[in-house]
Tab-separated table of C-alpha atoms in Angstrom:
chain	number	residue	atom	x	y	z
G	28	MET	CA	-10.143	-14.860	15.288
G	29	VAL	CA	-11.528	-12.965	12.302
G	30	SER	CA	-10.545	-9.674	13.914
G	31	ALA	CA	-6.971	-10.873	14.294
G	32	LEU	CA	-6.811	-11.892	10.629
G	33	VAL	CA	-8.227	-8.544	9.516
G	34	LEU	CA	-5.650	-6.770	11.677
G	35	LEU	CA	-2.853	-8.904	10.245
G	36	GLY	CA	-4.022	-8.115	6.706
G	37	ALA	CA	-4.248	-4.400	7.487
G	38	VAL	CA	-0.710	-4.343	8.877
G	39	ALA	CA	0.634	-6.339	5.929
G	40	PHE	CA	-1.001	-4.141	3.287
G	41	THR	CA	0.148	-1.018	5.138
G	42	LEU	CA	3.753	-2.237	5.164
G	43	VAL	CA	3.612	-3.144	1.465
G	44	ALA	CA	2.111	0.231	0.568
G	45	ALA	CA	4.754	2.057	2.637
G	46	TYR	CA	7.547	0.036	0.997
G	47	GLN	CA	6.200	0.807	-2.475
G	48	LEU	CA	5.834	4.502	-1.710
G	49	ALA	CA	9.353	4.712	-0.303
G	50	GLY	CA	10.700	2.985	-3.408
G	51	ARG	CA	8.750	5.318	-5.678
G	52	LEU	CA	10.204	8.311	-3.843
G	53	GLY	CA	13.704	6.932	-4.410
G	54	MET	CA	14.562	6.253	-0.770
G	55	PHE	CA	16.332	2.968	-1.489
G	56	GLY	CA	18.737	4.347	-4.086
G	57	GLU	CA	17.989	1.537	-6.522
G	58	ALA	CA	16.746	1.758	-10.066
G	59	THR	CA	12.985	1.593	-10.458
G	60	THR	CA	10.870	1.107	-13.538
G	61	LEU	CA	10.178	4.841	-13.536
G	62	PRO	CA	12.243	7.753	-12.234
G	63	PRO	CA	11.304	8.964	-8.719
G	64	GLY	CA	8.368	11.315	-8.825
G	65	ASN	CA	7.187	10.028	-12.216
G	66	TRP	CA	3.811	8.401	-11.627
G	67	GLN	CA	3.008	7.752	-15.298
G	68	GLY	CA	2.255	4.251	-16.528
G	69	HIS	CA	0.412	1.252	-15.147
G	70	VAL	CA	2.674	0.686	-12.117
G	71	TRP	CA	0.780	3.211	-10.003
G	72	GLN	CA	-2.383	1.069	-10.018
G	73	GLY	CA	-0.789	-1.564	-7.784
G	74	HIS	CA	0.329	1.133	-5.354
G	75	VAL	CA	-3.157	2.609	-5.196
G	76	TRP	CA	-4.887	-0.749	-4.682
G	77	ASN	CA	-2.532	-1.762	-1.873
G	78	THR	CA	-3.213	1.542	-0.141
G	79	VAL	CA	-6.980	1.261	-0.646
G	80	LEU	CA	-7.060	-2.293	0.711
G	81	ALA	CA	-5.002	-1.241	3.732
G	82	ILE	CA	-7.421	1.604	4.500
G	83	ILE	CA	-10.465	-0.634	4.074
G	84	LEU	CA	-9.013	-3.336	6.347
G	85	TRP	CA	-8.093	-0.786	9.023
G	86	LEU	CA	-11.650	0.585	8.941
G	87	VAL	CA	-13.165	-2.902	9.098
G	88	TRP	CA	-10.932	-3.809	12.037
G	89	PHE	CA	-11.584	-0.540	13.874
G	90	TYR	CA	-15.357	-0.495	13.412
G	91	GLY	CA	-15.926	-4.267	13.215
């Protein structure tokens, strides 16, 4: 049961991180808080933490 929850969390954080990266690269054609390619400011911290949590959960699921 715990393994399934870890896998679900890993998939969810991976999808969120991919969505944020695609938005940052301007793939959705909508206005963002910063121009595409501009990683200045505090917004990048949320992107990094989502990616880090996804990686950690994938490693826990794979090796756990």
